[in-house]
Short mmCIF file of N, CA and C and ligand atoms in Angstrom, two decimals:
data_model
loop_
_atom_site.label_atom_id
_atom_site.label_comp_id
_atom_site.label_asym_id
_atom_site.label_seq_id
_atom_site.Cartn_x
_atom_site.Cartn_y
_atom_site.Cartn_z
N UNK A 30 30.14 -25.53 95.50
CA UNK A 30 29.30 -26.54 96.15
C UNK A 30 28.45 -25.88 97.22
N UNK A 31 27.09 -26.74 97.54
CA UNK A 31 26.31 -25.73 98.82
C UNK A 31 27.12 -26.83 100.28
N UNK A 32 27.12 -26.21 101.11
CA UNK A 32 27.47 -26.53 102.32
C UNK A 32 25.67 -25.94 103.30
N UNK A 33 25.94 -27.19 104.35
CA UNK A 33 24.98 -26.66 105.09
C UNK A 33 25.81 -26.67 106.37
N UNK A 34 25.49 -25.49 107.43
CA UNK A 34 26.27 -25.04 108.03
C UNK A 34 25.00 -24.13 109.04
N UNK A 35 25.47 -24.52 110.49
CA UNK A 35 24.60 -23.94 111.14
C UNK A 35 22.78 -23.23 111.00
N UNK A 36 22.50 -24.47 110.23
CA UNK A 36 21.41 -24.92 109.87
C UNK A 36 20.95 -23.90 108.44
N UNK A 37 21.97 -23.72 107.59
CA UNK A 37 21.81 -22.74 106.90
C UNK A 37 22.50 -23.16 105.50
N UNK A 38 21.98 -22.99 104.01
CA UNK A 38 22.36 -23.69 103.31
C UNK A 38 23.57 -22.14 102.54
N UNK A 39 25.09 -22.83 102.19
CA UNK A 39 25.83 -21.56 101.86
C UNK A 39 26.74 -22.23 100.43
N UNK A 40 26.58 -21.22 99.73
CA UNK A 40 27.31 -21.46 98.19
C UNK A 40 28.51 -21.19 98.24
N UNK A 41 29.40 -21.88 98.26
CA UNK A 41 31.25 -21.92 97.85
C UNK A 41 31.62 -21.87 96.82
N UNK A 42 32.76 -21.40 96.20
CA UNK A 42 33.32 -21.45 95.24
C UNK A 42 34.58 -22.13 95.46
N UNK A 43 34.90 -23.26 95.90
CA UNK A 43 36.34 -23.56 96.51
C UNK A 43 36.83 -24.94 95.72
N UNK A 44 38.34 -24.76 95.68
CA UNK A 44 38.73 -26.13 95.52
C UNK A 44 37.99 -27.24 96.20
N UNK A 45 37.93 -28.21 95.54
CA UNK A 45 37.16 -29.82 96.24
C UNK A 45 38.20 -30.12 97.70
N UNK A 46 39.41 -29.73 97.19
CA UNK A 46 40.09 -30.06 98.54
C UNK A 46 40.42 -28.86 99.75
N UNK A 47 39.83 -27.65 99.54
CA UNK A 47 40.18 -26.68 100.43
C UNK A 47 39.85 -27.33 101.77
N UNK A 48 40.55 -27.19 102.77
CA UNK A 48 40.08 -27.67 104.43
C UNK A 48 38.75 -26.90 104.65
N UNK A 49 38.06 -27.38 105.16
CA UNK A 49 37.05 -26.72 105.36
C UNK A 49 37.68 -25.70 106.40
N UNK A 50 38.24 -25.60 107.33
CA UNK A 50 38.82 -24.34 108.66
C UNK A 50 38.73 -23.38 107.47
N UNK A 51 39.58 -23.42 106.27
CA UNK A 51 39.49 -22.08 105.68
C UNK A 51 38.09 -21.45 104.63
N UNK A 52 37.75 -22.77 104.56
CA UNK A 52 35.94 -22.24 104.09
C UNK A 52 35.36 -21.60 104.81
N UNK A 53 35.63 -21.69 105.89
CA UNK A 53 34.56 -21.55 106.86
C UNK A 53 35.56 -19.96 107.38
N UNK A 54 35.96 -19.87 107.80
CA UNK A 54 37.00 -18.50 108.52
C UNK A 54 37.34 -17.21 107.06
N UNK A 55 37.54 -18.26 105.38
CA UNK A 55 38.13 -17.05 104.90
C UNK A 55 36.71 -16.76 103.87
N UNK A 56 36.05 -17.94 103.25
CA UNK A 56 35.08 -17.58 102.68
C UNK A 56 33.59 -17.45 103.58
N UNK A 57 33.59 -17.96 104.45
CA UNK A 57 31.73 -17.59 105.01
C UNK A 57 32.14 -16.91 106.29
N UNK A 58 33.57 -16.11 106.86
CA UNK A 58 33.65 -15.33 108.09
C UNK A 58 33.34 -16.04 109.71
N UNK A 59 33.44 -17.51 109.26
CA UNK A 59 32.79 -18.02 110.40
C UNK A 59 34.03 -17.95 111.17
N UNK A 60 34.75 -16.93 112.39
CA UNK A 60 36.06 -17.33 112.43
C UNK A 60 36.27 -17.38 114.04
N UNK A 61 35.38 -17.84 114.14
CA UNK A 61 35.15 -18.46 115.83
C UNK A 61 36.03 -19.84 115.97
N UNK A 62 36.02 -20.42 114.84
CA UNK A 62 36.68 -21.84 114.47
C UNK A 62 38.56 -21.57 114.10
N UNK A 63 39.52 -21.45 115.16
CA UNK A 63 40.62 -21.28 115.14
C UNK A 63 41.63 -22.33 114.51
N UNK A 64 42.87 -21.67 113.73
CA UNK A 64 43.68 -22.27 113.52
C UNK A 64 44.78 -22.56 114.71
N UNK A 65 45.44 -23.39 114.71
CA UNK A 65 46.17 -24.25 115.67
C UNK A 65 47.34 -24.47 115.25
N UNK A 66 47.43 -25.64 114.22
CA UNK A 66 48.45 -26.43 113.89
C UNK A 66 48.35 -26.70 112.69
N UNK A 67 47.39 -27.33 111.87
CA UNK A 67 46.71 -27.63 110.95
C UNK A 67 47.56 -28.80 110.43
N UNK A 68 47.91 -29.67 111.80
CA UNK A 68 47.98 -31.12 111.42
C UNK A 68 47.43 -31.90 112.29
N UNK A 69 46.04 -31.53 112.67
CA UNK A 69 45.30 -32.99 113.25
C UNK A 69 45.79 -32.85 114.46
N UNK A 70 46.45 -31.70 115.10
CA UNK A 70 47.00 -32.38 116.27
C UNK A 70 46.69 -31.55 117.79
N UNK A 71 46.19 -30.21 117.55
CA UNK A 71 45.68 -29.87 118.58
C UNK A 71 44.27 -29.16 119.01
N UNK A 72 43.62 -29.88 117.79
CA UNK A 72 41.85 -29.43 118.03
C UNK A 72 41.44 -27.95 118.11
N UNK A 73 41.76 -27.00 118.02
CA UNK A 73 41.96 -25.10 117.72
C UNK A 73 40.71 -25.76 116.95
N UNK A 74 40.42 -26.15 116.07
CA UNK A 74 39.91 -26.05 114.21
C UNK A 74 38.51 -27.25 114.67
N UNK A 75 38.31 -27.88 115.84
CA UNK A 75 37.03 -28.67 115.96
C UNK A 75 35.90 -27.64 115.84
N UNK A 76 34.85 -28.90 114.93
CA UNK A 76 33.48 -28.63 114.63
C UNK A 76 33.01 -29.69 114.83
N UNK A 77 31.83 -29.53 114.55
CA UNK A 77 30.67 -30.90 114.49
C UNK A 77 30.58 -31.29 113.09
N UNK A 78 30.59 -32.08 112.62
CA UNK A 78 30.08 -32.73 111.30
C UNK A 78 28.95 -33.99 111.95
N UNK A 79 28.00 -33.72 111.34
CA UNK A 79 26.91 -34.56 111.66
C UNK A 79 27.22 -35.07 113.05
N UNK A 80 27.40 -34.03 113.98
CA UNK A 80 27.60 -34.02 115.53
C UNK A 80 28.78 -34.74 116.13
N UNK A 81 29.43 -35.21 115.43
CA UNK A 81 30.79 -35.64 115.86
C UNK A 81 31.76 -34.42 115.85
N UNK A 82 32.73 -34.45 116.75
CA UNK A 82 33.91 -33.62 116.41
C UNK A 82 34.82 -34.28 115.76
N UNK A 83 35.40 -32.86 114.45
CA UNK A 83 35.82 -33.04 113.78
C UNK A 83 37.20 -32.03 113.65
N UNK A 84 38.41 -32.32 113.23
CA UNK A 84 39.42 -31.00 113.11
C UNK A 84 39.34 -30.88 111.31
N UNK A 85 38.57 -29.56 111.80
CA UNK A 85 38.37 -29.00 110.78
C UNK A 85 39.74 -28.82 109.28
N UNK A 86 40.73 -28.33 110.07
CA UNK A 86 42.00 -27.84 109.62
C UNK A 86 42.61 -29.34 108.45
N UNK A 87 41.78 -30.78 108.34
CA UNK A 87 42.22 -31.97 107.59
C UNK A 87 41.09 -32.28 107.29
N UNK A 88 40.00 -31.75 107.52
CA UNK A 88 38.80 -32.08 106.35
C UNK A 88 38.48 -31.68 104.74
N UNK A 89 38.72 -32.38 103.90
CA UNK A 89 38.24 -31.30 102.58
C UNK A 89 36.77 -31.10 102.31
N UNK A 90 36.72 -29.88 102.29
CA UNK A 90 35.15 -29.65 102.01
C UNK A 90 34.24 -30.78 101.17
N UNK A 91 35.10 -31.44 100.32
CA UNK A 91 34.15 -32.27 99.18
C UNK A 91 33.66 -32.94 100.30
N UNK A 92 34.17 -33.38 101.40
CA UNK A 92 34.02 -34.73 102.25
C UNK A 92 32.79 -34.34 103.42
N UNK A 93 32.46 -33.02 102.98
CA UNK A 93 31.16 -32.84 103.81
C UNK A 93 30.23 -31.72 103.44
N UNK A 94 30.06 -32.17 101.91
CA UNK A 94 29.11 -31.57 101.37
C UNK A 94 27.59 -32.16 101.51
N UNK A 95 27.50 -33.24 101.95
CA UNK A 95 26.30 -33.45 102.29
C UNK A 95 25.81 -33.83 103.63
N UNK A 96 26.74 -33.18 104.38
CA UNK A 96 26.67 -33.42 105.62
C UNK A 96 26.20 -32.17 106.42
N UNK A 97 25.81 -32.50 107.96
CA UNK A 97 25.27 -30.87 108.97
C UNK A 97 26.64 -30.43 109.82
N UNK A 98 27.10 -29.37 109.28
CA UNK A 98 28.16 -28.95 109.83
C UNK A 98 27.53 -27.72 110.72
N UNK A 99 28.20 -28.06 111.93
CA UNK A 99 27.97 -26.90 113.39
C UNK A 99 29.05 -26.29 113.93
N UNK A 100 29.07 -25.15 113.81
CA UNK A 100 30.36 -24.41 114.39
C UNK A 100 30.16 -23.55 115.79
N UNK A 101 31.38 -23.03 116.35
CA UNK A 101 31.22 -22.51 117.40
C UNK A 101 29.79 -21.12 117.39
N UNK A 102 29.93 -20.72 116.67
CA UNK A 102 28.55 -19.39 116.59
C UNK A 102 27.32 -19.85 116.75
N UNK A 103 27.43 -20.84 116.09
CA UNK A 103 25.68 -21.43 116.39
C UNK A 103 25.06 -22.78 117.66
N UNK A 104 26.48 -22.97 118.46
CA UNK A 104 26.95 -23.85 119.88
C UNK A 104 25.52 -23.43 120.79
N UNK A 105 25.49 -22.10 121.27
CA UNK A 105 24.32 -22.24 122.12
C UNK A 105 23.31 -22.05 121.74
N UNK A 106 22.75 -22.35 120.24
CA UNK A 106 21.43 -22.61 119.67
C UNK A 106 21.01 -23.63 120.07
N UNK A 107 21.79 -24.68 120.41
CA UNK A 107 21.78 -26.51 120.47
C UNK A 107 21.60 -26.54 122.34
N UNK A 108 20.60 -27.29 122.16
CA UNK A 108 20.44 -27.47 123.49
C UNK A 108 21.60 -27.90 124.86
N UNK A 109 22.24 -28.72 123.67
CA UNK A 109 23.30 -29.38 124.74
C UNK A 109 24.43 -28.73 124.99
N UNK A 110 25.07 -27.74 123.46
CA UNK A 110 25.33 -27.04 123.77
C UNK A 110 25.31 -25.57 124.34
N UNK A 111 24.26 -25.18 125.03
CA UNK A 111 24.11 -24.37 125.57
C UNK A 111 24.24 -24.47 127.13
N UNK A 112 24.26 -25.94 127.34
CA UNK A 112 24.23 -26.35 129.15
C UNK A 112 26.39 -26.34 128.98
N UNK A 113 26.70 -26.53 127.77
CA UNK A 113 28.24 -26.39 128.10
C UNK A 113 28.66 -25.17 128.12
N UNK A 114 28.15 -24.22 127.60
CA UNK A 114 28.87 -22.93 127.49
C UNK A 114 28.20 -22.48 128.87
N UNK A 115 26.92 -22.57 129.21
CA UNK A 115 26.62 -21.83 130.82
C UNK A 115 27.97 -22.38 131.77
N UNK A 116 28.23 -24.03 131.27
CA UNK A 116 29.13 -24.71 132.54
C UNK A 116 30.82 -23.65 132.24
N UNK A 117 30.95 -23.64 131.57
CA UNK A 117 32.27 -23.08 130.65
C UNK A 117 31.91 -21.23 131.83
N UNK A 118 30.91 -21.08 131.60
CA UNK A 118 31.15 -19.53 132.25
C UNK A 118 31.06 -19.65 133.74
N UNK A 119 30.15 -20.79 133.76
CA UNK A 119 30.10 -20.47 135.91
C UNK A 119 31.69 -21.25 135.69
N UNK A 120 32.60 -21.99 135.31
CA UNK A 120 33.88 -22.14 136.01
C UNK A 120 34.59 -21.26 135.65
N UNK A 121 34.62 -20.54 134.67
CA UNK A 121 35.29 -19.31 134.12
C UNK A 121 36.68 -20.11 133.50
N UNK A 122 36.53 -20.86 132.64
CA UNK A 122 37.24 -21.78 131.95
C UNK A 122 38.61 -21.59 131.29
N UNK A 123 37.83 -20.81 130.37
CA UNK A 123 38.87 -19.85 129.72
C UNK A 123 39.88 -18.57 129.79
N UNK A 124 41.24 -19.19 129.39
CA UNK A 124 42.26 -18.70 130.02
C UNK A 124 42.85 -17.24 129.12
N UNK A 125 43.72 -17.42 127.92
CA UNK A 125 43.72 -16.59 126.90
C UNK A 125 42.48 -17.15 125.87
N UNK A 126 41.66 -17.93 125.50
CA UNK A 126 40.42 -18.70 125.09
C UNK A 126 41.04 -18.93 124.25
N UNK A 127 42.16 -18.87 123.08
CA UNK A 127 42.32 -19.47 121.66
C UNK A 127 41.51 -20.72 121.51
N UNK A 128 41.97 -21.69 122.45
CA UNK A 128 42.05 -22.83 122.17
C UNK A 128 40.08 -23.26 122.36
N UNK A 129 39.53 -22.02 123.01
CA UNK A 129 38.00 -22.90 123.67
C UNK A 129 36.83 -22.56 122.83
N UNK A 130 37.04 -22.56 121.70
CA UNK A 130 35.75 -22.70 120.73
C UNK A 130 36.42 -24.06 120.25
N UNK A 131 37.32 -24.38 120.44
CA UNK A 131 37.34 -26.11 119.77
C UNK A 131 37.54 -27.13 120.96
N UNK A 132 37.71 -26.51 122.52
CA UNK A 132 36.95 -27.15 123.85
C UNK A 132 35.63 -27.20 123.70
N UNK A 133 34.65 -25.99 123.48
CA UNK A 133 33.48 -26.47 123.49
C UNK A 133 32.65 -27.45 122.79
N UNK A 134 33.24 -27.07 121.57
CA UNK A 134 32.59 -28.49 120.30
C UNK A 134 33.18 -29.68 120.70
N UNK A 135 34.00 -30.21 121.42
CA UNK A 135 34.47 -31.25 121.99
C UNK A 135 33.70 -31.72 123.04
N UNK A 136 33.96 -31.11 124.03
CA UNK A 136 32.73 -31.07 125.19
C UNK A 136 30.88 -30.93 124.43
N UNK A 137 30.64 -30.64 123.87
CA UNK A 137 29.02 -30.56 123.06
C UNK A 137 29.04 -32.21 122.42
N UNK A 138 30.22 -32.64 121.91
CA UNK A 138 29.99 -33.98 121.05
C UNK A 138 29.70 -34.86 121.61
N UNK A 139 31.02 -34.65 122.74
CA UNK A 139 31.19 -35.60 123.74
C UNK A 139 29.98 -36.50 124.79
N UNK A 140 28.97 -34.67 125.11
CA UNK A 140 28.15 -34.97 126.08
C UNK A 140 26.57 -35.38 124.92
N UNK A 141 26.64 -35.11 123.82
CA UNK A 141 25.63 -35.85 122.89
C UNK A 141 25.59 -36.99 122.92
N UNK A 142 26.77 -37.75 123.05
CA UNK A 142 27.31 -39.50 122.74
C UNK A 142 26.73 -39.81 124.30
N UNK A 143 27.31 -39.28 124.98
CA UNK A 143 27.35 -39.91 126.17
C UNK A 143 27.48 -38.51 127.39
N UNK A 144 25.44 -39.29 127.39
CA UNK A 144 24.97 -37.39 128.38
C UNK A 144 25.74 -37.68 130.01
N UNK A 145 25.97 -38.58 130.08
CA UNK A 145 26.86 -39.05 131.52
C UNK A 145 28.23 -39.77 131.73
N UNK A 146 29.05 -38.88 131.69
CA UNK A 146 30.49 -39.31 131.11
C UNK A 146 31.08 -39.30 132.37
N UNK A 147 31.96 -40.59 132.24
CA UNK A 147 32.78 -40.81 133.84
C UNK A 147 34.30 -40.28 133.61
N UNK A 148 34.78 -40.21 134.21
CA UNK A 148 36.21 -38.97 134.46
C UNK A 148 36.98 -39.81 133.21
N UNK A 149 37.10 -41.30 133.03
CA UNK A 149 37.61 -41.77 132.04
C UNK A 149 37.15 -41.09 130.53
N UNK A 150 35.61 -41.15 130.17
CA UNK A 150 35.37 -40.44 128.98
C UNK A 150 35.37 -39.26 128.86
N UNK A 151 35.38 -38.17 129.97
CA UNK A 151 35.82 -37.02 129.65
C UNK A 151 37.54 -36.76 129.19
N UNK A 152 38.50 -37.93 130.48
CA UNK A 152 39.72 -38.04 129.74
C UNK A 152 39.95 -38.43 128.23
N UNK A 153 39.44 -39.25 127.78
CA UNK A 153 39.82 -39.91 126.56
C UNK A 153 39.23 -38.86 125.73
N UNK A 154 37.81 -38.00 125.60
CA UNK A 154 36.97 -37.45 124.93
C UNK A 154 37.73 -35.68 124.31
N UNK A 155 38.19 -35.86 125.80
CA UNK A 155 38.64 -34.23 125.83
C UNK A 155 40.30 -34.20 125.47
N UNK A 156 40.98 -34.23 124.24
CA UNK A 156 41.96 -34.30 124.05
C UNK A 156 42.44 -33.09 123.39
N UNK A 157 41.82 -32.26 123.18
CA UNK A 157 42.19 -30.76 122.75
C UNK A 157 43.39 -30.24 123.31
N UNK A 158 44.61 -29.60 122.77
CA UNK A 158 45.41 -29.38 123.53
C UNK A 158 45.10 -27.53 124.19
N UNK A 159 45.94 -27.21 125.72
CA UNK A 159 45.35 -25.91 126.16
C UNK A 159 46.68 -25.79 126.35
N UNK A 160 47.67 -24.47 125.64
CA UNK A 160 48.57 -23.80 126.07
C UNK A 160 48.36 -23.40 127.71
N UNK A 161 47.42 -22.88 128.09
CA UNK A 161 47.32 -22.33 129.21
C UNK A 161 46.93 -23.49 130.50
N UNK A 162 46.75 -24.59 129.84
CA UNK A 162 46.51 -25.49 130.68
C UNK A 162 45.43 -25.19 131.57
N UNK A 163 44.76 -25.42 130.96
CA UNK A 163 42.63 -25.44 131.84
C UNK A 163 42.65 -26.70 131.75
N UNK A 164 42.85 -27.80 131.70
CA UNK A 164 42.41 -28.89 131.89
C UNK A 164 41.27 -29.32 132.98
N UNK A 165 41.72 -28.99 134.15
CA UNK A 165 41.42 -29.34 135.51
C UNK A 165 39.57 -28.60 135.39
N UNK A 166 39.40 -27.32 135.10
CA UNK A 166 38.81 -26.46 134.63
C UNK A 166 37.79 -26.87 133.75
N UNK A 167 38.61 -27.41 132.48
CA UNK A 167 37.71 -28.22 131.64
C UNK A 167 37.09 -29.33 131.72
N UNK A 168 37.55 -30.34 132.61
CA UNK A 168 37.02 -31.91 133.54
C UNK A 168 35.66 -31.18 134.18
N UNK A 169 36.05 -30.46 134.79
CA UNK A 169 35.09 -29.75 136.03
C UNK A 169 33.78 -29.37 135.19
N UNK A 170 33.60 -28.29 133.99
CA UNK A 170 32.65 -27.39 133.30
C UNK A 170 31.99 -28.84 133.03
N UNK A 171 32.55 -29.75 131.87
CA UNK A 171 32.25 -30.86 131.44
C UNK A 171 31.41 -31.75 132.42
N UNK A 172 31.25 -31.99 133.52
CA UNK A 172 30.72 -32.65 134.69
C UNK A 172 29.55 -32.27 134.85
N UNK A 173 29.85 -30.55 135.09
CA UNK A 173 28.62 -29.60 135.66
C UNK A 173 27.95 -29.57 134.32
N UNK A 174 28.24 -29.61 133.32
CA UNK A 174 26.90 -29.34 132.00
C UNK A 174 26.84 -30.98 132.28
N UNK A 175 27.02 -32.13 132.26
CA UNK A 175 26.48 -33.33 132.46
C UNK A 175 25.04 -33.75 133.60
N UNK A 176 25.41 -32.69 134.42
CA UNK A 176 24.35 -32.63 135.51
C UNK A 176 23.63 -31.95 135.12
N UNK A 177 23.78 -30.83 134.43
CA UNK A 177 22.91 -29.75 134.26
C UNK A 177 21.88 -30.69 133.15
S1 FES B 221 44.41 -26.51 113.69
FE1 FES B 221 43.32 -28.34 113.34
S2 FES B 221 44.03 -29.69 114.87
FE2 FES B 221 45.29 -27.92 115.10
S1 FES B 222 42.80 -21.01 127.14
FE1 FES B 222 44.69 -20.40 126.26
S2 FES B 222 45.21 -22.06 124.95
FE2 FES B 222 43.50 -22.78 126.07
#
């Protein structure tokens, strides 16, 4: 199937049901997009699908073959995401980072929907889990790219 993917059209050879996390990491090298859990449950594996975040790791590719899929590599091409990754470096966010290429596509979706998010929608928005616990860190970056 073709996938379009960081504005770029790419030929698969994959089961209809492969997750896309492994389309994307074992067949097109995109491997900025981390595994986690790969049950829905701690966001490692978020992307954009037609600008929503998505955990990659329970999507089957059939289910977004005609859709614009955005991954962490192509984040500060996008305008909006580029005001999150500057905010992400002036707080110095990231701890061991596993977890913050699927913080940032969270934070990028988030602030697309809603360019002025009150501490409630960054709570509810930002549910990614952080071993290292940046939370506090991540509220903060999220604010400052809102202003920015
Ligand atoms: S790897 Fe997808 S949610 Fe954890
Ligand atoms: S920075 Fe280490 S898991 Fe989030």
């Amino acid at each position: 199937m073709e996938l379009s993917i960081n504005g770029s059209k790419h030929q698969v050879e994959v089961e209809p049901d492969t997750p896309l996390l492994w389309v994307l990491r074992d067949e097109l090298g995109l491997t900025g997009t981390k595994y986690g859990c790969g049950l829905a449950q701690c966001g490692a594996c978020t992307v954009l699908i037609d600008g929503q975040a998505t955990r990659s790791c329970v999507t089957p590719v059939e289910s977004v073959a005609a859709a614009q899929i955005t991954t962490i590599e192509a984040i500060a091409s996008d305008v909006v995401g580029q005001k999150v990754v500057e905010a992400w470096v002036t707080h110095q966010v990231p701890q061991c980072g596993y977890c913050q290429s699927g913080q940032v596509m969270a934070a990028t979706a988030l602030l697309k929907q809603s360019p002025q998010p009150s501490d409630a929608d960054i709570a509810s928005a930002m549910v990614n889990l952080c071993r290292c616990g940046t939370y506090n860190a991540i509220a903060a970056a999220v604010r400052h790219a809102a202003r920015a």
